[in-house]
Every structure is written in structure tokens, then in C-alpha cells.
Amino acid sequence: MPNRRLNVFLCHAKEDKPTVRELYRQLTAEGWMDVWLDEENLFPGQEWDMEIEKAVEAADVVIVCLSSFSVSKEGYVQKEIRFVLNIADEKPEGTIFVVPLRLDDCQVPRRIRAWQYVDYFPKANQKRAYARLLESLKLRAGKIGISVGRIGNPIDEPDENETVKAERERKAKEERERSVRLATQKAEDERIAREKAEAERKAKAERDRLTLQKAEERRKAIADAFRKINFKRLFAIGGIIGACVALFFVGRFVIENLPTIPASTPTSEVSETSEVSLVAPTRLLPTESPTNPPASNLGVGSTWTSPKDGMVMMFVPAGKFSMGSDSGSDDEKPVHDVTLDSYWIDKIEVTNAMYAKCVEAGQCDAPNPTSSYTRQSYYGNSEFDDFPVIYVSWDDAKNYCGWRGDETRLPTEAEWEKAASWDADRQEKRIYPWGNTFVRSSLNFCDENCSFYLWRDSSADDGYADTSPVGNYPSGASFYGLLDMTGNVWEWVGSLYQTYPYNSSDGREDLSVSGDRVLRGGSLGNDGSDIRSSVRNWYSPVVTYYDIGFRCARSLP
């Protein structure tokens, strides 16, 4: 009996990646299969079409994932399916080689109808469907003499497959180290540029402060001038004419000394204590800065700083917004109105340095692993303190937000989408946080550096083959001033994954029940179609991954 695993190839369309990725993890966890998935087995610099053909030829079983996307879409996925069918024609009659797996209620292509398919939908049916799929794989394994128990690597006589795998891993490691060196140099150049920009911002803020201070001094001088006028005496001496003359000269004084408010849009900055910075669209109002200011003093642009980790939170006023998209996937439909109370939400994604404070306090578990996709040392490395924390589960994210206190928690799915997409001035929804046109320079997404995915956009270069520093793309800000709401990393929200319309009272916001939880925003591995503000993703709450992070929200006291 051969001491090797069953080779399984997953043929699928990129639009089905979330479901296929979860299936990959389940099959791999069985322990007796080597499952081939492009994003896991393709490495930078490889010719992906040749590698895919080699993987199909080496496969014992090919699972063809069928959906309305894969059966109707033109492109490589059709070529991949045809290649699989050609290989199947060469197999002995009765061999279980092709296993069609329907992910939705799609039409099975004519050439694939010869094989019995498995319906991997609806979600309630997935457990039973997975069991049937597993039985087919076990039958195939038994036919070729592969044990379906958990097996380890051979000790005495490593086979050729393991030698090839070791060589592939060695080359991949060299490529990652090269990428790290290039990224380190680029990061240093960008750090210098950011420091220069920060110095210029602080200088401008100081100039604005002095301008406002002078304006306040002039206002007081005007008030003093009015107080010093003795109108009774003026009337006694010169009557109405004398009083009018005095008012004329005082009026000229007022006009000539009106305060000049800076024309540029005010910007908020991180303070060392829990303060609120109120920003109005046309004027600055001097206010007190209590820890919890009255809601009546708050508006779009108001900020609050968490004393635990220094995170700046942006204020989102109460009101109605449109949730979902009629032009997206089925789970984004229908578009419907949702009304929310006011709330705060983090301006940026939680960083490695912020998360480390919770770990040091003994309230959070450290990410595992502490590497990233291309970096051997990521979490705990000061070079990446300002990068988003990754490899955190839904429970890790929930615990962190709870540790911050002040009624801080994970945002609901509705809160996240409003903060990312709603334009309160125009009372309309944006496709992307910054507007309705995809702008490649406004986010970290799957560009030319994203060589491990087939759908990369080779016409763009955002500067990163991995995560980027939080807040690195200010042009991608949402109406409420939030950064990185699309791209960089997927973000956990508190909500269970359920169908629309959204209803906060139907149990989806119950944090105590089990079930898949929602992620929003897309990541460095997604293209323009998958990072729209309305796109939904979901995973088991125990899942961690190299492109999953989070941000927190806070209810008003």
C-alpha cells in the first residue's frame, strides 16, 4: 500500500473563492489528502498555466466546482475544465476522477453530466454534501491503495513527491526573502516620505492654531470696544447723530478686524488622552473636550481617542442609509433601508502595536503564526508596528474590542457598511468608500505584486505584495473619514452571516450563538469587483488567515 496522500485538485472560478477556500481547509484537515489550490500552491514567478496543468495530470481526483459564475464565464476556468475532461477520457471506465460539486442552482454543462454531481448548497445542506463528497474520495483512495487514516511523512524512504515539495518550498522561501528585501527598502523610502508629510502637517496645524488664537483676541477686543461706549452720555451730548457716528467708527473697527478662518478643511489628529475634536464643514467652534461629550455637540468629522490603545474613532450620526446592492452577488440583495443610532467606529484597522497592548495585559492571545504572507517576522517586529494585525479569529477580535472598554465592541454589519459607503450630504450610496469609480491608487489590492492570484491587475502597482501600513491611502477615505475600508485585510464584524434584508432583532447580532460570522471590505488578494463596499464574506469564527484583521466600534453612552 503506497505511503502517500490522495492528490485532489480544486477546479473553480475566482468568484467562488470564499466557499472553495473553506472547502480546501476542511479537506486538508482530514489528514490523508494533498489538496491543490492556486492561492496556496502557486508561488511568485511560476508559470501558472503550466503548473495548473501539471497539478491536474498528477491529481487522483478533480473536484469541479460549478456555479452560475463558472459555467457562464469565459476565460481560463473553461480551459481548465476542458483540460480536466480530456484527462478523464484517458482514465479506465468506472474510475472516480471527476467529481462535480454544484455551489448554487446552476445548469450542469453537457460534458459533465456523465458524472453524478453533489449539491453543496443551500448552506444547511453543506454538512451532508461534504459527507457524500468524502465518501467518494475514500472510494477513490481505496481503489489505488491509499490509507484514509491520518498519515505522516515517510521517515526512512521519502518519496519523489516529498522531494519535489521540499525543493518547491526552498525556492518559495528564497523568493519570499527577496520580496522582503525589496519591500524593506521601499518601506524605508515611504517612512521618510511619511515623516516629512507629518512634519508639514504639524507645522500647518500650528499655523492654524495661531490664526484662531489671534481671531479670538480680535473678537474680545471688539466686545470690549462695544462695552466701553457710554450710549446714554452720547445721547445727552449729541443726541442720535452722536451715537450713530460712534457706531459707524466701531463698525469699521469690527469689519477691519474680523477673524480669518483657514480655508482648508480641518483635520483631526490623535491626542494622548480621551478628547473629542469637533470639525464643522465651514467653521471651527471652540469647545470643551470632555471624555464623553453630549451627542448634541457631535457631527461628521468629530473624533474620540481610546485611552487604552490610542485608536482614533470617527463619529457616525444617527439616520437612515441604503444597505446592499442590486448589481452584486445574491447575498447583497435586495437593497433596503436601515436606520441606525449614532456610534463611533475606528478610523483605521487595529495595528500590531495596538493589539500587542492587549496581549501584554493578559487579555488577548497573540496571533499564530506571527509571520505574514511574505514576511517571516511580522507581529512583534517593530518594523511592522503600524501594519494591521492578522491571523486573528473572530473571538480574538471580539475580546480585543471588549478589552478597550467604554462600550467598545465589533461593529455590526450594518454599521460597517454605512461607515464605508454612505454619503450623508448627497443621501446616496457609494460603490467604493471614495466614490463610484474604481481608483487603483486608493487602496492595497491584487495588483502586479499579487503574483499568487490569477486575477491580478498587472496594470497597477500599489507598492505592496503583502499588507501595507494602516492609513497609507488617504485618497481612499470614506465620507465619514475612515481609511482602508476596502483592501489591505478583510475585517471581522459582529454579525452572523444571514440573508438580507438586515434586521438587528432577528438574532444575527447575538454574540453568544454559534455560526459563521461576516467579514467585510476585501483584502490585498481581491480585485476591483470584490472590494465594493457592499461585498459580503463569511467564515467560521475560529478561522484565522494572512489577510484577516478587524476594527472596533463603540456605542454612545
Steps between C-alpha positions, in 0.01 A plus 500: 500500500662834394594730784368820346194722508216523250572784254191720461471797261239776553378643167298821556427859400652782700154632590446180702827541691348543852305172481784311330755628752290368789462165319879488455552544873251226586652249258856580608403451865400138424871420498512251212469734201734741323258763370616733221366858515653774285545759777673241722707308244598761240810700588631834367675463166342167401318458167155441643343339192777241477491435877122453492523250214771307688283497812198366306712227341633398844155504663321185613172691516389835355212676677335726240323779691202610292311826548316758297837676474712207380255354246421832330834678528745514211869464572750271663253309718339355182841402366577337835175297492566383143850387595356305796247327273771405250699335779184325622449349152832319541401336831365142517121469491341531844787702649396771744710783362257790443265597786266790403403715800216749446540814713165646392200411284692520171461299178750210484699519172419225251843334507492474881152347526650152463622520860273507806524841664467613863292805601709708742213742565299634673716559805285269713583215257878546500573262788317211330650590160850503647444153647396367156800665337729344760359154430583538128854607583540203735381263225757645260773473765413137567512416128861617472610362836521818707419484871235750610631523855717793606847430365832666562793554269707189429812491715732245343431540130354837401319471167555714194196719573646611834835578336326716242295667774813574706671656197190706427489626861871588486451705186193665646697595812774659287238695307335621822835615638569692178157660519564597862827672408331701225204582722730609783676753277169629368359520852801706613452746212132529583573547871722797421230645275236450771718669763549797270127521435427473874742783577328718239158410641605596855646829377173581323299403810711740710445781249125438509504499882675838510251638246207391716668640811539839333139485382382441856711793625341726236152382595565593864635840394180565302286405799705731726454788254121464514500476879698826533243705305286709739189536283308703762777759507514510118128566481532771763781674313418452134172322487436234240755644257784460751405144579483413129846649438643290784336186366639573154860506623452197722343319203803576286718361776292181504517451121873567481572255781273208411682168563634311196418131515737269307338395171639147505292215638582442868670170581479303822806360672567236766516639853660335803180510703134432435407822320247597238597716202191660342534581131237704316498531121520882490624619838687398814319531833703523823358231730578316818636144453331270753568127500138437397366817333127558461367347178359840403858631460603221262493486122676358196874541559481481881761270655554316827830339604509173694721530810586128487672482160496854355257407223315796346129432449278691256142603577214375282172687567167321532284460194385287211718358221468254210652156563589242235537509121270393216800450268704279735479139616171348614590545867525879444136517390255658537600862557311617809493792744647455849479757781781509757571690821815714522826312564879526488720281278879466471660725241755231404544125539639379835880486471759254627618752761147566626415130522826432686378722787207263556733198484735663753200565727421128494159556340576385142678206338792580270442433128611157382706496287685828550611514135312648203470372143848619393661596832650245739481749789191722508309523830742608774742652248512878559546554126136397456345664809279721281379213281167322561500206741416174315445133581234598755173311538158655554531418870842670514353813342198498734724461807723789391211741449358400839838562665491864382188559712281812463228282340740408218415194288518366147285704259181347368492422130263794446723743695801392295322546167357841587842629611657364181246599236245763604528863382279692744528828308366352177285239675636230269707185517853482362629187323843554657576705813636790294237499222357298212812458285770245580826690570804271512708745705247511785558157654718190539349236270601217264729689262819396319660404834217250556670228295342214695149571359387454139280813502773749591486844338841528333428860394525627860766510772394597853851431631424190707489123444368462854324719758572875495517752789158606624381836369746480210240606240332825615330543161297188581325656801125455541255789552541458878881509479575127540808355328571154351131407496579307183816301429795418727317245724149358535339629822296298748165647603278377781210372287408143413489430126129508410295605199372851434303709581711584806310490830695555821221333700497165317788348700786583264652737760496237778869456587437186708372267227711290264514548124699666224585867556521771235815665364491821295724718284704262284877469528837518328400180315183636339438685175272799438179295481554344843577815698178688449358636826202262482694174446449240775725212607468251784706248697478285807586722802807285578662561159817713474676599179777721363251758370249516789501784757238727657400839642271584795189709555355668808146580607422844641463499880 
